Short mmCIF file of C-alpha atoms in Angstrom, two decimals:
data_model
loop_
_atom_site.label_atom_id
_atom_site.label_comp_id
_atom_site.label_asym_id
_atom_site.label_seq_id
_atom_site.Cartn_x
_atom_site.Cartn_y
_atom_site.Cartn_z
CA MET A 28 139.26 121.83 84.10
CA GLN A 29 137.40 118.80 82.45
CA VAL A 30 134.84 116.87 84.35
CA PHE A 31 133.39 113.70 82.55
CA GLY A 32 134.79 115.39 79.20
CA LEU A 33 132.66 118.43 80.05
CA GLN A 34 133.47 122.14 81.15
CA ALA A 35 133.71 122.52 85.11
CA GLY A 36 132.17 125.48 84.45
CA VAL A 37 129.05 124.38 82.99
CA TYR A 38 129.02 121.60 85.77
CA ARG A 39 128.70 124.27 88.04
CA GLY A 40 126.22 126.31 86.41
CA ALA A 41 123.31 123.97 85.16
CA SER A 42 120.24 124.14 87.00
CA TRP A 43 117.66 121.79 87.85
CA ALA A 44 115.31 123.57 85.00
CA SER A 45 117.61 122.67 82.54
CA ARG A 46 117.20 119.05 83.16
CA LEU A 47 113.82 118.97 83.57
CA THR A 48 113.01 120.37 80.39
CA ASN A 49 114.90 118.27 78.29
CA ARG A 50 112.65 117.17 75.13
CA ASN A 51 112.97 113.49 75.68
CA PHE A 52 112.38 113.73 78.97
CA ILE A 53 109.04 115.76 78.64
CA VAL A 54 107.83 113.32 76.01
CA ALA A 55 108.50 110.60 78.43
CA LEU A 56 106.75 112.46 81.24
CA MET A 57 103.39 113.26 78.88
CA ALA A 58 103.22 109.69 77.64
CA GLN A 59 103.11 108.23 80.88
CA VAL A 60 100.83 111.16 82.46
CA ILE A 61 98.35 109.96 79.62
CA ALA A 62 98.75 106.60 80.04
CA GLY A 63 98.61 106.97 83.64
CA LEU A 64 94.93 108.66 83.29
CA GLY A 65 93.79 105.10 81.10
CA PHE A 66 95.12 103.07 84.12
CA GLY A 67 93.67 105.31 86.91
CA ILE A 68 90.22 104.90 84.91
CA ALA A 69 90.45 100.98 84.08
CA ALA A 70 91.68 100.27 87.52
CA GLY A 71 88.21 101.38 88.79
CA LEU A 72 85.98 99.54 86.44
CA THR A 73 87.54 96.49 85.99
CA LEU A 74 85.98 94.50 88.86
CA TYR A 75 82.83 96.19 87.58
CA PHE A 76 83.44 94.62 84.36
CA GLN A 77 84.64 91.26 85.15
CA THR A 78 81.31 90.69 87.71
CA TYR A 79 78.52 92.41 85.43
CA LEU A 80 79.70 92.49 81.95
CA TRP A 81 81.32 89.01 81.86
CA GLU A 82 79.73 87.41 84.89
CA LEU A 83 82.66 85.72 86.17
CA LYS A 84 83.15 83.84 89.42
CA ALA A 85 85.42 84.81 92.12
CA GLN A 86 87.71 81.80 91.36
CA ASP A 87 87.52 83.07 87.45
CA ILE A 88 88.77 86.15 88.57
CA LEU A 89 91.58 85.19 90.76
CA ILE A 90 92.90 83.36 87.75
CA LEU A 91 93.03 86.30 85.52
CA THR A 92 94.71 88.19 88.32
CA LEU A 93 97.59 85.22 88.78
CA LEU A 94 98.43 85.59 84.98
CA GLY A 95 100.26 88.97 86.28
CA ILE A 96 102.53 86.77 88.24
CA PRO A 97 104.93 85.23 85.09
CA GLY A 98 104.01 88.46 82.98
CA PRO A 99 107.62 90.20 84.08
CA ILE A 100 109.48 86.91 83.19
CA PHE A 101 108.12 86.97 79.73
CA GLY A 102 108.28 90.20 79.60
CA GLY A 103 111.72 90.68 80.50
CA ILE A 104 112.94 87.90 78.21
CA LEU A 105 110.78 89.89 75.36
CA ALA A 106 112.08 93.35 75.99
CA PRO A 107 115.60 93.05 75.11
CA ARG A 108 115.46 90.97 72.25
CA LEU A 109 113.00 93.29 70.38
CA ALA A 110 115.00 96.16 71.23
CA ARG A 111 118.15 94.70 69.67
CA ARG A 112 116.13 93.99 66.63
CA PHE A 113 114.09 97.05 66.24
CA GLY A 114 115.21 99.82 68.82
CA LYS A 115 113.84 100.80 72.00
CA LYS A 116 111.51 103.14 70.53
CA LYS A 117 109.94 101.17 68.12
CA ALA A 118 110.07 97.97 69.84
CA ALA A 119 108.15 100.16 72.92
CA MET A 120 105.49 101.59 71.07
CA ALA A 121 104.93 98.24 68.98
CA LEU A 122 104.43 96.65 72.55
CA PHE A 123 102.32 99.12 73.93
CA PHE A 124 100.06 99.14 70.93
CA THR A 125 99.85 95.24 70.70
CA SER A 126 98.83 95.45 74.84
CA VAL A 127 95.91 97.86 73.87
CA VAL A 128 94.73 95.60 71.08
CA PHE A 129 94.95 92.46 73.40
CA GLY A 130 93.31 94.24 76.47
CA HIS A 131 90.54 95.79 74.72
CA THR A 132 89.42 93.49 71.97
CA PRO A 133 87.38 91.16 73.92
CA MET A 134 85.34 93.73 75.33
CA PHE A 135 84.51 95.46 71.99
CA LEU A 136 83.43 92.08 70.90
CA LYS A 137 81.50 91.73 73.66
CA LEU A 138 79.77 95.09 73.28
CA ILE A 139 78.93 94.64 69.49
CA GLY A 140 77.38 91.02 70.22
CA VAL A 141 79.97 88.96 68.93
CA LEU A 142 81.60 87.48 72.14
CA GLN A 143 78.94 85.62 73.55
CA LEU A 144 80.79 83.02 75.74
CA ASN A 145 79.25 83.75 79.21
CA GLY A 146 78.70 80.85 81.39
CA THR A 147 80.68 78.86 79.14
CA PRO A 148 84.16 77.07 79.96
CA ALA A 149 85.40 78.74 76.85
CA LEU A 150 84.74 82.30 78.23
CA LEU A 151 87.75 82.17 80.51
CA TRP A 152 90.00 80.48 78.19
CA VAL A 153 89.95 83.42 75.54
CA LEU A 154 89.89 85.85 78.59
CA ALA A 155 93.06 84.45 80.15
CA SER A 156 94.90 84.27 76.37
CA PHE A 157 94.37 88.06 75.58
CA THR A 158 95.07 89.11 79.33
CA PHE A 159 98.15 87.09 79.26
CA VAL A 160 99.21 88.69 75.84
CA GLN A 161 98.23 92.22 77.11
CA MET A 162 100.27 92.06 80.44
CA VAL A 163 103.54 90.41 78.74
CA CYS A 164 103.31 93.60 76.14
CA ALA A 165 102.80 95.97 78.49
CA ILE A 166 105.78 95.23 80.98
CA ALA A 167 107.89 94.53 78.28
CA GLY A 168 107.38 97.75 77.10
CA TYR A 169 107.54 99.53 80.17
CA ILE A 170 111.15 97.95 80.52
CA LEU A 171 112.20 99.40 77.67
CA ALA A 172 110.46 102.78 78.41
CA SER A 173 112.23 102.78 81.62
CA SER A 174 115.32 102.28 79.83
CA MET A 175 114.60 104.97 77.31
CA ILE A 176 114.16 107.18 80.46
CA GLY A 177 117.41 105.89 82.15
CA ASP A 178 119.28 107.21 78.68
CA ILE A 179 117.66 110.28 79.26
CA VAL A 180 120.07 110.73 82.43
CA GLU A 181 123.42 110.59 80.12
CA GLU A 182 121.99 113.07 77.66
CA VAL A 183 121.02 115.67 80.34
CA GLN A 184 124.70 114.93 81.68
CA VAL A 185 126.48 115.74 78.28
CA ARG A 186 124.14 118.73 78.29
CA THR A 187 124.29 120.27 81.63
CA GLY A 188 127.42 118.39 83.44
CA ARG A 189 125.14 116.71 85.82
CA ARG A 190 123.64 113.65 86.45
CA ALA A 191 120.06 113.66 87.79
CA GLU A 192 118.68 109.89 88.26
CA GLY A 193 116.85 111.11 91.34
CA LEU A 194 115.72 114.48 89.92
CA LEU A 195 114.46 112.60 86.70
CA THR A 196 112.95 109.61 88.34
CA THR A 197 111.05 111.71 90.76
CA ALA A 198 109.77 114.08 88.15
CA ASP A 199 108.80 111.40 85.82
CA SER A 200 106.77 109.01 88.32
CA LEU A 201 105.26 111.74 90.66
CA PRO A 202 102.83 113.58 88.10
CA SER A 203 101.88 109.94 86.52
CA LYS A 204 100.77 108.75 89.95
CA ILE A 205 98.95 112.16 90.81
CA VAL A 206 96.91 111.58 87.56
CA TYR A 207 96.35 108.17 87.98
CA ALA A 208 95.00 109.00 91.49
CA ILE A 209 92.80 111.95 89.74
CA ALA A 210 91.58 109.29 87.22
CA ALA A 211 90.12 106.77 89.54
CA LEU A 212 87.43 109.35 90.37
CA ILE A 213 86.27 109.22 86.57
CA PRO A 214 84.57 105.65 86.74
CA GLY A 215 82.23 106.78 89.36
CA LEU A 216 80.82 109.32 86.82
CA PHE A 217 80.79 106.79 84.35
CA LEU A 218 78.25 104.47 86.84
CA THR A 219 76.34 107.58 87.90
CA ALA A 220 75.73 108.56 84.31
CA VAL A 221 73.97 105.13 83.84
CA ALA A 222 72.39 105.28 87.14
CA PHE A 223 73.83 102.33 87.84
CA PRO A 224 72.84 100.55 91.35
CA THR A 225 75.34 100.34 94.22
CA LYS A 226 74.43 96.87 95.18
CA ALA A 227 73.62 95.30 92.15
CA GLN A 228 73.29 91.78 90.91
CA PRO A 229 74.10 90.04 87.70
CA SER A 230 70.69 90.39 85.58
CA ASP A 231 69.54 91.27 82.39
CA ARG A 232 69.26 95.07 83.96
CA THR A 233 72.69 95.29 84.68
CA MET A 234 74.06 93.42 81.61
CA GLU A 235 72.18 96.53 80.36
CA LEU A 236 73.67 99.12 82.27
CA ILE A 237 77.27 98.03 82.33
CA THR A 238 77.37 97.66 78.53
CA GLN A 239 76.04 101.46 78.90
CA VAL A 240 79.21 101.74 80.89
CA GLY A 241 81.50 99.70 78.71
CA TRP A 242 80.35 102.23 75.52
CA LEU A 243 81.63 105.25 77.96
CA TYR A 244 84.80 103.32 78.79
CA LEU A 245 86.13 101.77 75.92
CA PRO A 246 86.27 105.02 73.88
CA THR A 247 87.93 107.01 76.52
CA VAL A 248 90.52 104.90 77.52
CA LEU A 249 91.63 103.95 73.69
CA VAL A 250 92.03 107.61 73.08
CA LEU A 251 94.43 107.80 76.01
CA PHE A 252 96.32 104.67 75.72
CA LEU A 253 96.89 105.22 71.72
CA GLY A 254 97.51 109.01 72.56
CA SER A 255 100.24 107.55 74.72
CA VAL A 256 101.74 105.38 72.43
CA ALA A 257 101.86 108.18 69.59
CA THR A 258 103.40 110.74 72.03
CA TRP A 259 106.47 108.33 72.31
CA SER A 260 106.87 108.93 68.63
CA PHE A 261 108.35 112.11 69.66
CA TYR A 262 111.19 110.72 71.54
CA ARG A 263 114.31 111.49 69.39
CA LEU A 264 117.30 109.58 71.16
CA ASP A 265 118.09 106.61 69.75
CA GLU A 266 120.95 103.76 70.45
CA GLU A 267 123.86 105.95 68.13
CA SER A 268 122.96 109.28 70.21
CA HIS A 269 123.04 107.34 73.19
CA ALA A 270 126.44 105.58 72.38
CA ARG A 271 127.56 108.95 71.70
CA ASN A 272 126.60 110.34 75.05
CA LEU A 273 128.67 107.82 77.10
CA LYS A 274 131.93 108.50 74.91
CA THR A 275 131.59 112.36 75.53
CA ILE A 276 130.67 111.36 79.32
CA ALA A 277 133.77 108.87 79.01
CA GLY A 278 136.03 111.67 78.39
CA ASP A 279 136.49 110.12 74.63
CA PRO A 280 133.97 112.26 72.32
CA PRO A 281 133.21 110.65 68.84
CA PRO A 282 134.95 112.12 65.89
#
């Protein structure tokens, strides 16, 4: 008996382990776990950098935060267009790379003494521009990454005879969330390493200390984020393979 073009015996015999050991799923999982480390570190230090490195006011921080609202709209428009032209994997990797560059270039320029705009209206415009591009590219990239993980469901079904959306989604999201939580402890280590005061006020001394934190932070997160982008290069499920999987599931295997 055939089930979605597959042998019923295979359908009954497939185990959860065979679904979780799918090569492409492991690649996607590792990419997100590595990125989760970076995001956890960034989340713990963003406010410190905004307050002490850029010396932003509360309303400036609010503006940068609100830039995230239109991000999903522009990301949702950008993602499918790039995917159709370049393929999901190449588009996602390019978007993630662009997000990393735009997200960290202002800090790098600040640390090397090039971007010295603190206290000027131009600073908010520069940070807002880079932040907006970073957010749009990151969101578009994760839209494509989610779609790529969705494609794995059909590949797993072809190979094991079972759909496993719930299993794959849980197995994909849970480790990255755990890693994100663990990584949130690292900012405290960076701050402790430079003896950053707990009740600091913006000053020349805190600028010196937060700059030291920045030099610890920047190479760490760049290695993690770029490592995550590079990990996606091992993903092997392209559009043609996915189309063949859909035909096989439909009971119309390609010649």
